[in-house]
Amino acid sequence: MDEGILDEAYQRLHRTGPEFEGWLSNHGPMAAEALVRHGHGARVHRWLDDYLRRLDDLPRGLRPVDDWRAVLGDPKRAGDWLAHFDRELREHPWQEVLSTWWPRLLPGIAAGATHGVIRVGHAVRVLRTDGVTPERLAELGQALGYWAARWQPVPGAGPLTGRSDVAAALAGVPRIREQSGGIRERLGRLPDVPDWAGAAAALRPPADPAEAERTLTELVYRAGLDYLRFGHGNPVMLVHAVTAPTAVLRTLPALDPALWAPSVAAAWSATAAVTSVYAPPTPAAPPAVTPAGPAEVFARAARHGDEHVVKLADAVLDAHAATGDARVLAAADHARRLI
């Protein structure tokens, strides 16, 4: 991985805010990380030249975060949250900051249409696998700050109490009747769905950390296959049914194993909720697939250039590596055609 290009990209992006045009998420750091990781770093700065024109400036803070519970989920305090985590990561090891804040932020996994946790997952992967630089610490701080500012629970989410495996639990997710409006409006309709409470708890809870990792791996894989059948319902938003649990899975090794089971529950709630509010009730016929290996699948996504296509390709490459099932790679090509 060309780490210099990624750190340069972070430097450019950290002058911008975590959202733009109201509350659209800044995908720049996540897409840049994926492009560099998969050998397409040469595209990053040209891609950023275009993408940066869409972004807002870094928000200014109002005052320090003192009582964090009182301002959790307050987007008006985004600048304060960014400053808070910048300071935390200058004063403490990143693993310590993550282990303190992960259980506080996890119940609000719907933050920013799940982009809070997704951005954290990309940042943690870099720190774990490629080492620490000031730019990477700053990226984790901005990711955590964004999650805190947009913190939002999934209605009805809680501990897992079911007996279903991942495939059965996903098959049982009900759909909201009116699939219109933004994600916050749609999530607000979940409590009115008669079968939602049961679906939110339907997944069998993992018995130990090893099973937690297997369950999350299966969730990413099954959600990727579901994109082939339901992605046409909302090609952009249904990407997050795959990328949110991927982010949690990538973060697990940096966490105390005691946090793995609640992490599975939160990831499940995110995938189930996104599925419920965006996936159509009836699947489409599987798309025609042109066979390709992982490198070519990602290369196609990189040439396409859309940040959601790039991030989905990045996620399904992980799922393919874990399962060996080439079908899941087709989800990235399907997104490339739909978006």
Short mmCIF file of C-alpha atoms in Angstrom, two decimals:
data_model
loop_
_atom_site.label_atom_id
_atom_site.label_comp_id
_atom_site.label_asym_id
_atom_site.label_seq_id
_atom_site.Cartn_x
_atom_site.Cartn_y
_atom_site.Cartn_z
CA MET A 1 0.00 0.00 0.00
CA ASP A 2 1.34 3.47 -0.91
CA GLU A 3 0.98 4.97 2.55
CA GLY A 4 2.36 8.35 1.51
CA ILE A 5 -0.52 8.92 -0.89
CA LEU A 6 -3.06 8.03 1.78
CA ASP A 7 -1.56 10.41 4.32
CA GLU A 8 -1.50 13.16 1.71
CA ALA A 9 -5.16 12.46 0.97
CA TYR A 10 -6.01 12.67 4.66
CA GLN A 11 -4.22 16.03 4.88
CA ARG A 12 -6.33 17.41 2.06
CA LEU A 13 -9.57 15.96 3.41
CA HIS A 14 -9.10 17.03 7.02
CA ARG A 15 -9.69 20.64 6.04
CA THR A 16 -13.25 19.62 5.15
CA GLY A 17 -16.22 18.69 7.29
CA PRO A 18 -17.74 15.25 7.82
CA GLU A 19 -20.90 16.29 5.95
CA PHE A 20 -21.93 18.46 3.01
CA GLU A 21 -25.09 19.69 1.30
CA GLY A 22 -27.06 19.41 4.52
CA TRP A 23 -26.18 16.01 5.95
CA LEU A 24 -24.63 13.95 3.13
CA SER A 25 -21.62 12.07 4.46
CA ASN A 26 -18.09 12.89 3.34
CA HIS A 27 -16.93 9.63 1.78
CA GLY A 28 -13.52 10.94 0.77
CA PRO A 29 -11.36 9.34 3.49
CA MET A 30 -13.08 5.97 3.15
CA ALA A 31 -12.88 5.82 -0.64
CA ALA A 32 -9.27 7.03 -0.65
CA GLU A 33 -8.26 4.35 1.85
CA ALA A 34 -9.91 1.62 -0.22
CA LEU A 35 -8.36 2.83 -3.47
CA VAL A 36 -4.87 2.97 -1.99
CA ARG A 37 -5.22 -0.39 -0.24
CA HIS A 38 -6.15 -2.18 -3.44
CA GLY A 39 -3.37 -0.71 -5.54
CA HIS A 40 -5.13 2.25 -7.14
CA GLY A 41 -3.38 5.03 -5.29
CA ALA A 42 -2.50 6.74 -8.57
CA ARG A 43 -6.18 7.60 -8.97
CA VAL A 44 -6.61 9.17 -5.53
CA HIS A 45 -5.49 12.75 -6.02
CA ARG A 46 -7.30 13.15 -9.34
CA TRP A 47 -10.42 11.69 -7.75
CA LEU A 48 -10.06 14.11 -4.82
CA ASP A 49 -9.61 17.10 -7.12
CA ASP A 50 -13.20 16.56 -8.22
CA TYR A 51 -14.66 15.33 -4.95
CA LEU A 52 -13.28 18.13 -2.78
CA ARG A 53 -15.24 20.71 -4.76
CA ARG A 54 -18.44 19.24 -3.30
CA LEU A 55 -17.40 19.40 0.35
CA ASP A 56 -17.98 21.94 3.11
CA ASP A 57 -15.32 23.49 5.30
CA LEU A 58 -14.40 21.94 8.62
CA PRO A 59 -17.04 23.05 11.17
CA ARG A 60 -15.92 25.37 13.93
CA GLY A 61 -16.43 24.41 17.53
CA LEU A 62 -18.58 26.28 20.03
CA ARG A 63 -17.19 25.11 23.37
CA PRO A 64 -15.49 22.02 24.81
CA VAL A 65 -17.40 18.79 25.31
CA ASP A 66 -17.84 18.45 29.07
CA ASP A 67 -20.91 16.32 29.74
CA TRP A 68 -20.61 14.02 26.72
CA ARG A 69 -23.95 12.33 27.35
CA ALA A 70 -25.78 15.65 27.05
CA VAL A 71 -24.39 16.42 23.58
CA LEU A 72 -24.21 12.93 22.09
CA GLY A 73 -26.11 13.02 18.81
CA ASP A 74 -26.15 16.82 18.56
CA PRO A 75 -24.96 17.72 15.05
CA LYS A 76 -24.68 21.39 16.01
CA ARG A 77 -21.75 20.35 18.19
CA ALA A 78 -19.91 18.55 15.38
CA GLY A 79 -16.98 20.97 15.57
CA ASP A 80 -16.73 20.40 19.31
CA TRP A 81 -16.75 16.64 18.91
CA LEU A 82 -14.04 16.78 16.24
CA ALA A 83 -11.88 18.93 18.52
CA HIS A 84 -12.59 16.63 21.46
CA PHE A 85 -11.34 13.52 19.72
CA ASP A 86 -8.39 15.32 18.17
CA ARG A 87 -7.30 16.21 21.69
CA GLU A 88 -8.03 12.72 23.06
CA LEU A 89 -5.89 11.08 20.40
CA ARG A 90 -3.02 13.48 21.00
CA GLU A 91 -3.04 12.66 24.71
CA HIS A 92 -3.84 8.92 24.78
CA PRO A 93 -3.05 5.81 22.72
CA TRP A 94 -5.59 5.28 19.98
CA GLN A 95 -6.49 1.80 21.25
CA GLU A 96 -7.37 3.30 24.64
CA VAL A 97 -9.56 5.99 23.08
CA LEU A 98 -11.30 3.44 20.89
CA SER A 99 -11.96 1.01 23.74
CA THR A 100 -13.42 3.82 25.87
CA TRP A 101 -15.70 5.24 23.19
CA TRP A 102 -16.72 2.18 21.18
CA PRO A 103 -19.27 0.95 23.76
CA ARG A 104 -20.58 4.51 24.16
CA LEU A 105 -21.05 5.04 20.44
CA LEU A 106 -22.13 1.53 19.44
CA PRO A 107 -25.80 1.89 20.49
CA GLY A 108 -26.01 4.82 18.04
CA ILE A 109 -24.78 2.80 15.07
CA ALA A 110 -27.35 4.38 12.72
CA ALA A 111 -25.44 7.68 12.96
CA GLY A 112 -25.14 9.39 9.58
CA ALA A 113 -26.84 6.47 7.80
CA THR A 114 -24.19 4.21 9.45
CA HIS A 115 -21.33 6.27 8.01
CA GLY A 116 -19.99 7.03 11.48
CA VAL A 117 -19.10 3.42 12.17
CA ILE A 118 -18.06 2.81 8.56
CA ARG A 119 -15.54 5.65 8.65
CA VAL A 120 -14.21 4.38 11.99
CA GLY A 121 -13.77 0.91 10.49
CA HIS A 122 -11.65 2.25 7.64
CA ALA A 123 -9.54 4.32 10.04
CA VAL A 124 -8.97 1.41 12.41
CA ARG A 125 -7.93 -0.88 9.56
CA VAL A 126 -5.18 1.54 8.56
CA LEU A 127 -3.89 1.96 12.10
CA ARG A 128 -3.92 -1.78 12.78
CA THR A 129 -2.36 -2.97 9.55
CA ASP A 130 -0.19 -0.09 8.37
CA GLY A 131 0.94 1.71 11.49
CA VAL A 132 0.44 5.08 13.16
CA THR A 133 1.04 8.50 11.63
CA PRO A 134 -0.37 11.87 12.73
CA GLU A 135 -2.66 11.89 9.70
CA ARG A 136 -4.12 8.47 10.55
CA LEU A 137 -4.72 9.43 14.15
CA ALA A 138 -6.44 12.59 12.94
CA GLU A 139 -8.65 10.50 10.66
CA LEU A 140 -9.74 8.25 13.52
CA GLY A 141 -10.53 11.38 15.53
CA GLN A 142 -12.67 12.83 12.76
CA ALA A 143 -14.44 9.50 12.29
CA LEU A 144 -15.24 9.16 16.00
CA GLY A 145 -16.29 12.81 16.18
CA TYR A 146 -18.69 12.41 13.30
CA TRP A 147 -20.20 9.29 14.87
CA ALA A 148 -20.69 11.10 18.17
CA ALA A 149 -22.26 14.16 16.56
CA ARG A 150 -24.76 12.11 14.55
CA TRP A 151 -25.26 9.33 17.14
CA GLN A 152 -28.61 7.66 16.46
CA PRO A 153 -29.99 4.33 17.71
CA VAL A 154 -31.88 1.87 15.57
CA PRO A 155 -35.44 1.79 16.96
CA GLY A 156 -36.15 -1.46 18.76
CA ALA A 157 -32.55 -2.67 18.70
CA GLY A 158 -31.21 -4.46 21.73
CA PRO A 159 -29.59 -7.72 22.80
CA LEU A 160 -29.99 -10.68 20.50
CA THR A 161 -32.35 -13.32 21.87
CA GLY A 162 -33.24 -15.34 18.77
CA ARG A 163 -32.30 -18.74 17.41
CA SER A 164 -31.94 -17.92 13.71
CA ASP A 165 -28.75 -18.12 11.71
CA VAL A 166 -27.82 -15.15 9.55
CA ALA A 167 -29.52 -16.36 6.38
CA ALA A 168 -32.82 -17.08 8.14
CA ALA A 169 -32.72 -13.84 10.13
CA LEU A 170 -32.16 -11.78 6.97
CA ALA A 171 -34.91 -13.62 5.15
CA GLY A 172 -37.28 -12.71 7.99
CA VAL A 173 -36.66 -8.96 7.99
CA PRO A 174 -39.99 -7.19 7.32
CA ARG A 175 -40.24 -4.09 5.12
CA ILE A 176 -41.69 -0.75 6.11
CA ARG A 177 -44.83 -0.03 4.12
CA GLU A 178 -43.89 3.45 2.91
CA GLN A 179 -40.38 3.50 1.53
CA SER A 180 -39.98 7.22 0.97
CA GLY A 181 -38.00 10.07 2.49
CA GLY A 182 -34.58 10.07 4.09
CA ILE A 183 -33.18 7.41 6.37
CA ARG A 184 -34.15 9.23 9.57
CA GLU A 185 -37.78 9.35 8.47
CA ARG A 186 -37.71 5.72 7.42
CA LEU A 187 -36.12 4.50 10.64
CA GLY A 188 -38.83 6.34 12.53
CA ARG A 189 -41.41 4.05 10.90
CA LEU A 190 -39.84 0.83 12.15
CA PRO A 191 -41.72 0.73 15.49
CA ASP A 192 -44.99 0.65 13.53
CA VAL A 193 -43.99 -2.54 11.67
CA PRO A 194 -45.63 -5.43 13.56
CA ASP A 195 -42.82 -7.94 12.99
CA TRP A 196 -39.90 -5.55 13.45
CA ALA A 197 -39.30 -6.17 17.18
CA GLY A 198 -38.97 -9.90 16.59
CA ALA A 199 -36.74 -9.43 13.56
CA ALA A 200 -34.45 -7.04 15.42
CA ALA A 201 -33.70 -9.75 18.01
CA ALA A 202 -34.02 -12.82 15.75
CA LEU A 203 -30.33 -13.53 15.21
CA ARG A 204 -28.78 -16.18 17.46
CA PRO A 205 -26.36 -14.46 19.87
CA PRO A 206 -22.74 -15.61 19.60
CA ALA A 207 -21.58 -17.88 22.39
CA ASP A 208 -17.97 -16.71 22.37
CA PRO A 209 -15.65 -14.30 20.52
CA ALA A 210 -14.82 -16.83 17.81
CA GLU A 211 -18.48 -17.29 17.02
CA ALA A 212 -18.96 -13.51 17.05
CA GLU A 213 -16.35 -13.18 14.32
CA ARG A 214 -17.92 -15.99 12.29
CA THR A 215 -21.37 -14.45 12.62
CA LEU A 216 -20.19 -11.05 11.41
CA THR A 217 -18.31 -12.65 8.52
CA GLU A 218 -21.49 -14.48 7.53
CA LEU A 219 -23.54 -11.29 7.88
CA VAL A 220 -21.29 -9.39 5.47
CA TYR A 221 -21.35 -12.30 3.03
CA ARG A 222 -25.14 -12.79 3.12
CA ALA A 223 -25.81 -9.06 2.87
CA GLY A 224 -23.55 -8.96 -0.19
CA LEU A 225 -25.53 -11.75 -1.83
CA ASP A 226 -28.76 -9.97 -0.91
CA TYR A 227 -27.55 -6.88 -2.77
CA LEU A 228 -27.75 -8.93 -5.96
CA ARG A 229 -31.45 -9.59 -5.33
CA PHE A 230 -32.58 -6.35 -3.70
CA GLY A 231 -30.02 -3.69 -4.66
CA HIS A 232 -32.27 -2.28 -7.35
CA GLY A 233 -34.61 -1.01 -4.62
CA ASN A 234 -32.12 1.67 -3.62
CA PRO A 235 -28.68 1.00 -5.10
CA VAL A 236 -26.80 3.54 -2.94
CA MET A 237 -28.40 3.07 0.45
CA LEU A 238 -28.44 -0.72 0.36
CA VAL A 239 -24.64 -0.68 0.03
CA HIS A 240 -24.59 0.17 3.73
CA ALA A 241 -26.25 -3.12 4.68
CA VAL A 242 -22.88 -4.61 3.63
CA THR A 243 -20.38 -1.92 4.57
CA ALA A 244 -21.65 -1.26 8.12
CA PRO A 245 -21.07 -4.83 9.39
CA THR A 246 -17.80 -4.90 7.44
CA ALA A 247 -16.62 -1.89 9.48
CA VAL A 248 -17.55 -3.60 12.75
CA LEU A 249 -15.79 -6.79 11.68
CA ARG A 250 -12.61 -4.88 10.86
CA THR A 251 -12.66 -3.20 14.25
CA LEU A 252 -13.10 -6.34 16.36
CA PRO A 253 -9.37 -7.20 16.64
CA ALA A 254 -8.72 -3.81 18.24
CA LEU A 255 -11.40 -4.34 20.89
CA ASP A 256 -11.66 -6.28 24.14
CA PRO A 257 -13.34 -9.61 23.29
CA ALA A 258 -16.05 -8.74 25.82
CA LEU A 259 -17.24 -6.11 23.31
CA TRP A 260 -17.54 -8.52 20.39
CA ALA A 261 -21.02 -9.89 21.16
CA PRO A 262 -22.64 -6.45 21.57
CA SER A 263 -20.82 -5.40 18.40
CA VAL A 264 -22.50 -8.24 16.52
CA ALA A 265 -25.90 -7.15 17.87
CA ALA A 266 -25.34 -3.57 16.75
CA ALA A 267 -24.09 -4.61 13.31
CA TRP A 268 -27.10 -6.86 12.88
CA SER A 269 -29.45 -4.01 13.83
CA ALA A 270 -27.83 -1.78 11.21
CA THR A 271 -28.07 -4.33 8.40
CA ALA A 272 -31.61 -5.35 9.35
CA ALA A 273 -32.77 -1.73 9.57
CA VAL A 274 -31.26 -0.68 6.25
CA THR A 275 -32.77 -3.77 4.65
CA SER A 276 -36.19 -3.07 6.15
CA VAL A 277 -36.38 0.55 5.09
CA TYR A 278 -34.82 0.32 1.62
CA ALA A 279 -35.07 -3.21 0.21
CA PRO A 280 -38.16 -4.02 -1.85
CA PRO A 281 -40.37 -6.87 -0.64
CA THR A 282 -39.83 -8.89 -3.83
CA PRO A 283 -36.37 -9.85 -5.06
CA ALA A 284 -35.28 -9.35 -8.64
CA ALA A 285 -33.89 -12.07 -10.86
CA PRO A 286 -30.14 -12.44 -10.34
CA PRO A 287 -28.19 -10.20 -12.73
CA ALA A 288 -26.06 -11.63 -15.49
CA VAL A 289 -22.50 -11.87 -14.22
CA THR A 290 -19.25 -11.61 -16.14
CA PRO A 291 -16.78 -13.76 -14.20
CA ALA A 292 -13.81 -11.86 -12.83
CA GLY A 293 -11.28 -12.22 -10.06
CA PRO A 294 -11.07 -9.91 -7.03
CA ALA A 295 -8.42 -7.62 -8.54
CA GLU A 296 -10.44 -7.03 -11.69
CA VAL A 297 -13.66 -6.51 -9.74
CA PHE A 298 -12.02 -3.76 -7.72
CA ALA A 299 -10.33 -2.30 -10.80
CA ARG A 300 -13.75 -1.95 -12.45
CA ALA A 301 -15.07 -0.20 -9.35
CA ALA A 302 -12.08 2.15 -9.30
CA ARG A 303 -12.58 3.04 -12.96
CA HIS A 304 -16.26 3.69 -12.31
CA GLY A 305 -15.25 6.11 -9.58
CA ASP A 306 -18.41 6.32 -7.47
CA GLU A 307 -17.51 6.20 -3.80
CA HIS A 308 -20.28 3.72 -2.97
CA VAL A 309 -19.21 1.34 -5.70
CA VAL A 310 -15.60 1.55 -4.50
CA LYS A 311 -16.56 0.88 -0.88
CA LEU A 312 -18.85 -2.02 -1.75
CA ALA A 313 -16.12 -3.61 -3.85
CA ASP A 314 -13.73 -3.23 -0.93
CA ALA A 315 -16.22 -4.97 1.40
CA VAL A 316 -17.12 -7.86 -0.88
CA LEU A 317 -13.45 -8.58 -1.53
CA ASP A 318 -13.21 -9.27 2.20
CA ALA A 319 -16.29 -11.49 2.04
CA HIS A 320 -14.86 -13.39 -0.90
CA ALA A 321 -11.53 -13.89 0.86
CA ALA A 322 -13.34 -15.27 3.91
CA THR A 323 -15.77 -17.58 2.10
CA GLY A 324 -14.26 -18.36 -1.29
CA ASP A 325 -17.66 -17.79 -2.91
CA ALA A 326 -17.13 -15.81 -6.13
CA ARG A 327 -20.83 -14.95 -6.30
CA VAL A 328 -20.42 -12.24 -3.70
CA LEU A 329 -17.95 -10.39 -5.92
CA ALA A 330 -20.77 -9.83 -8.39
CA ALA A 331 -22.40 -7.41 -5.95
CA ALA A 332 -19.76 -4.80 -6.80
CA ASP A 333 -20.34 -5.17 -10.53
CA HIS A 334 -24.11 -4.99 -9.93
CA ALA A 335 -23.66 -1.72 -8.02
CA ARG A 336 -21.47 -0.40 -10.82
CA ARG A 337 -24.33 -0.94 -13.26
CA LEU A 338 -27.02 0.46 -10.97
CA ILE A 339 -25.31 3.58 -9.62
#
